[in-house]
XYZ file of C-alpha atoms in Angstrom:
361
model
C 16.850 12.653 27.642
C 16.957 9.191 26.086
C 14.270 6.629 26.630
C 16.836 4.694 28.706
C 17.277 7.679 31.121
C 13.578 8.265 31.227
C 12.800 4.566 32.158
C 15.107 4.997 35.208
C 12.564 7.606 36.544
C 9.845 4.943 36.784
C 9.221 2.277 39.410
C 9.613 -0.925 37.364
C 10.426 -4.442 38.187
C 13.310 -6.328 36.561
C 16.362 -5.205 34.469
C 15.988 -3.300 31.276
C 17.187 -5.396 28.385
C 16.016 -3.414 25.287
C 14.063 -0.303 24.466
C 12.696 -0.167 20.935
C 10.073 1.850 19.035
C 6.653 0.137 19.128
C 3.541 0.643 17.035
C 2.563 3.248 14.432
C 0.508 5.737 16.555
C 0.172 9.198 15.028
C -0.223 11.205 18.130
C 2.171 9.870 20.866
C 5.571 8.268 20.374
C 5.720 4.747 21.970
C 8.615 2.446 22.925
C 8.500 -1.126 24.264
C 10.726 -1.677 27.268
C 11.629 -5.322 27.452
C 13.114 -6.744 30.736
C 15.662 -9.495 31.122
C 13.941 -11.612 33.787
C 11.312 -14.109 32.906
C 9.200 -13.245 35.897
C 9.285 -9.477 35.269
C 6.762 -7.723 33.275
C 7.500 -5.657 30.152
C 6.400 -1.994 29.703
C 5.249 0.533 27.294
C 6.834 3.890 27.487
C 5.216 6.952 25.721
C 5.928 10.645 25.008
C 2.644 12.403 25.454
C 1.855 14.873 22.681
C 1.386 17.799 24.937
C 0.631 20.197 21.849
C -2.621 18.236 21.452
C -3.150 17.265 25.128
C -2.149 20.540 26.823
C -3.183 19.734 30.380
C -1.117 16.535 31.057
C -1.878 16.348 34.854
C -5.673 16.354 34.094
C -5.148 13.878 31.252
C -3.251 11.608 33.576
C -5.897 11.943 36.260
C -8.589 10.936 33.812
C -6.839 7.738 32.882
C -5.967 6.902 36.434
C -9.542 7.317 37.569
C -10.935 5.306 34.578
C -8.464 2.320 34.824
C -8.672 2.114 38.644
C -12.500 1.928 38.378
C -12.465 -0.645 35.727
C -9.876 -2.732 37.733
C -12.153 -2.584 40.769
C -15.305 -3.574 38.779
C -13.369 -6.530 37.231
C -12.005 -7.674 40.553
C -15.600 -7.554 42.014
C -16.737 -9.744 39.100
C -13.993 -12.237 39.780
C -12.333 -11.706 36.430
C -9.184 -13.629 35.796
C -5.966 -12.179 34.440
C -6.943 -8.578 35.106
C -3.588 -7.152 33.929
C -4.584 -8.131 30.435
C -8.120 -6.827 30.849
C -7.359 -3.127 31.661
C -4.405 -0.704 31.148
C -2.079 -0.470 34.189
C -0.378 2.850 34.646
C 3.010 2.738 36.146
C 4.068 5.431 38.619
C 7.377 7.349 38.738
C 9.794 6.832 41.533
C 8.252 9.968 43.112
C 4.794 8.580 42.905
C 3.620 10.553 39.947
C 1.663 9.514 36.900
C 4.079 11.157 34.399
C 7.584 12.420 34.163
C 8.495 15.930 32.643
C 12.053 15.961 31.311
C 14.363 18.884 30.992
C 13.273 19.538 27.463
C 9.566 19.927 28.444
C 8.473 16.552 27.139
C 6.000 14.518 29.176
C 6.542 10.753 29.535
C 4.188 7.995 31.016
C 4.365 4.237 31.318
C 1.997 1.290 31.251
C 2.387 -2.430 31.814
C 2.758 -4.155 28.440
C -0.172 -6.486 27.759
C 1.284 -9.796 26.577
C -0.246 -12.080 24.062
C -2.511 -9.382 22.529
C -2.918 -8.225 19.076
C -5.254 -5.868 17.134
C -6.405 -5.273 13.601
C -6.225 -1.956 11.775
C -9.510 -2.541 9.887
C -12.640 -4.526 10.235
C -12.975 -7.163 7.661
C -15.909 -9.309 8.665
C -19.066 -9.226 10.869
C -17.432 -11.371 13.523
C -14.721 -8.838 14.053
C -17.259 -5.984 13.883
C -19.274 -7.712 16.640
C -16.074 -8.110 18.666
C -15.364 -4.389 18.270
C -18.838 -3.483 19.395
C -18.706 -5.695 22.384
C -15.270 -4.207 23.367
C -16.510 -0.586 23.367
C -19.856 -1.597 24.913
C -18.041 -3.354 27.683
C -16.038 -0.204 28.262
C -19.087 1.900 28.178
C -20.760 -0.354 30.737
C -17.718 -0.439 32.989
C -17.301 3.299 33.170
C -21.019 4.075 33.396
C -20.996 4.467 37.193
C -17.575 6.079 37.718
C -18.099 8.048 40.876
C -17.034 11.739 41.588
C -16.782 14.755 39.437
C -17.057 14.495 35.595
C -13.807 13.750 33.740
C -11.796 16.667 32.571
C -12.462 17.707 28.887
C -9.033 17.125 27.628
C -9.973 18.576 24.178
C -12.840 21.073 24.736
C -15.470 20.965 21.992
C -13.981 17.818 20.521
C -17.286 16.759 19.024
C -19.210 20.008 19.224
C -20.544 19.840 15.749
C -22.191 23.206 15.988
C -18.910 24.856 16.848
C -17.143 23.016 13.886
C -19.916 24.307 11.544
C -19.546 27.903 12.808
C -15.728 27.684 12.278
C -16.408 26.397 8.785
C -18.854 29.136 7.963
C -16.294 31.780 9.037
C -13.655 30.097 6.875
C -15.889 30.092 3.945
C -16.631 33.847 4.487
C -12.925 34.640 4.885
C -11.651 32.419 2.043
C -8.109 32.972 3.199
C -6.175 31.237 0.454
C -8.597 31.689 -2.417
C -9.785 28.214 -2.776
C -13.492 28.710 -2.267
C -14.464 28.858 -5.958
C -13.182 25.466 -6.778
C -15.078 23.793 -3.853
C -18.397 25.698 -3.894
C -20.234 22.505 -4.667
C -18.773 20.707 -1.688
C -19.487 23.831 0.560
C -23.071 23.818 -0.594
C -23.433 20.135 0.203
C -22.326 20.607 3.767
C -24.172 23.757 4.330
C -27.456 22.338 3.155
C -27.157 19.739 5.907
C -25.802 21.945 8.722
C -28.977 22.371 10.826
C -29.489 18.593 11.025
C -26.153 17.931 12.559
C -26.471 20.356 15.383
C -29.161 18.306 17.138
C -27.137 15.988 19.361
C -25.463 18.878 21.231
C -28.951 20.497 21.489
C -30.583 17.359 22.778
C -27.845 17.213 25.407
C -28.396 20.719 26.489
C -32.150 20.155 26.758
C -31.610 17.043 28.907
C -33.086 14.722 26.380
C -29.893 12.459 26.295
C -27.448 12.120 29.257
C -23.790 13.063 28.914
C -21.618 10.040 29.604
C -18.048 9.040 29.714
C -17.166 8.006 26.132
C -14.053 6.687 24.495
C -14.151 9.050 21.508
C -11.474 7.143 19.403
C -13.182 3.958 18.626
C -10.935 2.606 15.824
C -10.689 -1.086 15.713
C -6.993 -1.009 16.338
C -7.773 0.319 19.841
C -9.277 -3.018 20.777
C -6.793 -5.669 22.071
C -7.711 -9.252 21.350
C -6.285 -12.573 22.667
C -4.979 -15.472 20.607
C -8.607 -16.594 19.950
C -9.609 -13.100 18.759
C -11.690 -12.644 21.988
C -11.805 -9.208 23.503
C -9.218 -8.313 26.157
C -9.537 -4.563 26.690
C -9.802 -1.119 24.978
C -6.652 0.983 24.927
C -5.706 4.585 23.892
C -7.633 6.418 26.563
C -6.448 9.937 25.934
C -9.729 11.184 24.658
C -11.842 9.500 27.192
C -14.033 12.424 28.528
C -17.591 13.592 28.738
C -19.715 13.209 25.633
C -22.733 11.409 24.107
C -22.826 7.746 23.412
C -23.506 8.052 19.700
C -20.031 9.614 19.173
C -18.463 6.163 19.808
C -20.724 4.408 17.422
C -20.256 7.138 14.809
C -16.435 7.096 14.990
C -16.317 3.346 14.893
C -18.519 3.039 11.817
C -16.945 5.932 9.913
C -13.524 4.297 10.409
C -14.486 0.610 10.234
C -17.364 0.096 8.036
C -16.231 2.061 5.055
C -15.685 -0.012 1.929
C -13.025 2.467 0.790
C -10.280 4.484 2.411
C -10.718 7.717 4.328
C -8.786 9.408 1.638
C -9.828 7.304 -1.285
C -9.450 9.264 -4.616
C -11.802 6.775 -6.302
C -15.248 7.512 -4.934
C -16.717 4.394 -6.460
C -14.775 2.516 -3.744
C -16.478 4.421 -0.912
C -19.518 3.364 0.843
C -21.002 1.890 4.078
C -20.591 -1.727 4.500
C -23.913 -2.677 6.151
C -22.761 -6.110 7.430
C -20.082 -4.483 9.456
C -22.428 -1.883 10.744
C -24.933 -4.445 11.906
C -22.138 -6.519 13.559
C -20.873 -3.626 15.573
C -24.296 -2.480 16.548
C -25.170 -6.079 17.692
C -22.049 -6.336 19.773
C -22.340 -2.832 21.263
C -25.952 -3.292 22.343
C -25.397 -6.807 23.756
C -23.349 -4.997 26.419
C -25.186 -1.645 26.809
C -28.946 -2.164 26.220
C -29.550 -2.269 30.024
C -27.857 1.137 30.599
C -28.893 3.201 27.589
C -32.071 5.248 27.525
C -34.458 4.793 24.680
C -33.547 8.324 23.524
C -29.927 7.381 23.513
C -30.562 4.203 21.540
C -32.467 6.177 18.939
C -29.298 8.279 18.224
C -26.946 5.511 17.475
C -27.458 5.171 13.793
C -27.384 8.990 13.569
C -24.039 8.973 15.250
C -22.465 7.315 12.194
C -23.776 10.137 9.944
C -22.946 12.777 12.523
C -19.273 11.899 12.704
C -18.858 11.468 8.945
C -20.398 14.816 8.359
C -18.303 16.506 11.059
C -15.101 15.021 9.660
C -16.025 16.117 6.162
C -16.444 19.637 7.584
C -13.098 19.583 9.238
C -11.276 18.380 6.236
C -12.741 20.903 3.886
C -12.332 23.626 6.528
C -8.574 22.799 6.709
C -8.409 22.764 2.847
C -9.932 26.226 2.733
C -7.409 27.312 5.417
C -4.441 26.186 3.542
C -3.972 22.791 5.165
C -2.703 24.016 8.535
C -4.045 21.256 10.702
C -3.944 17.807 9.102
C -0.758 16.374 7.708
C -1.045 16.141 3.858
C 0.903 13.997 1.417
C -0.003 15.971 -1.746
C -1.471 19.372 -2.689
C -5.185 18.660 -2.478
C -5.172 15.772 0.023
C -7.656 17.339 2.405
C -10.047 17.991 -0.526
C -9.778 14.338 -1.453
C -10.537 13.365 2.166
C -13.481 15.653 2.405
C -15.049 14.284 -0.844
C -14.523 10.696 0.297
C -16.331 11.526 3.641
C -19.197 13.220 1.730
C -19.620 10.048 -0.425
C -19.682 7.893 2.690
C -22.342 10.184 4.090
C -24.403 9.969 0.904
C -24.390 6.166 1.123
C -25.478 6.326 4.681
C -28.299 8.577 3.689
C -29.282 5.925 1.024
C -29.234 3.195 3.690
C -30.621 5.300 6.487
C -33.952 3.290 6.928
C -32.048 -0.033 7.100
C -29.530 1.501 9.608
C -32.362 2.588 11.894
C -34.109 -0.782 11.553
C -30.957 -2.621 12.634
C -30.623 -0.534 15.802
C -34.339 -0.948 16.635
C -34.209 -4.669 16.229
C -31.391 -5.414 18.636
């Protein structure tokens, strides 16, 4: 079915004028639906990647629960312009949160947030602080979500111990004969493996609470207004139970790297401490009253944890013949893994300073 035919299945206001591809998301395919009337809203229409998100009904329920709770909290606070401060799902004509077409594709719709923009990369401390505030606000708003835990849409998403065990099996099997050329990298990761199982273990022992966490804290998932002030956080597909250090870790790994995730020149790669400090400052401005002392003590470690985990996943995929991540050239996953390992090394070099920044906030 065409996007035009799909749009007819949703309860929208106004007359459709145009439907055009929108954004550059790697997981879901997105269209902007523009209406003709000046007083009618515009919309975002998406195909949900049901190969990654295999339980679309539960995914949809997670997003509906989170967005409705945030809306209620904002209304209680007297917040203005709420439709720009939280995603608003749009129901189908049958009152459902998604539409499944004849080809087995799942579609959903949100109100389009007008006058908003985002940045792909952090470039200064002010932006980093805004990003930290955005994800901190999100954490604070969902911290008292009532009812059962959210559905784990990707089980074991940041279960680093599971990732390490999978990696060990891959090393043992050496399915495509690449082990010999990467033995040094394998040794680097194996030497550190015990350290990076500790967050899951702390959770199991009740030392840190499991919370609702975003788990995709790239800066381009923060919408800003015309003055670069935070509007809201988007891309809620991976919002599910986890530990708060995951969100810090993913943000720093993605946003505070002086190089690219797949930078072949390792001299470019390292942690930008000004951006780390800005993000931590903004995040703790919003969350210091809800985090436990034990959670706060894990925040700097989260940056190392997510960087280590991603290095493991890239090298695992390289050893497996590049089956999971899309690659642009023959050793792309190896280049990615080496860049993550270099980033991790610079975090190890700055570890005392990273901990001090967290403690001082």
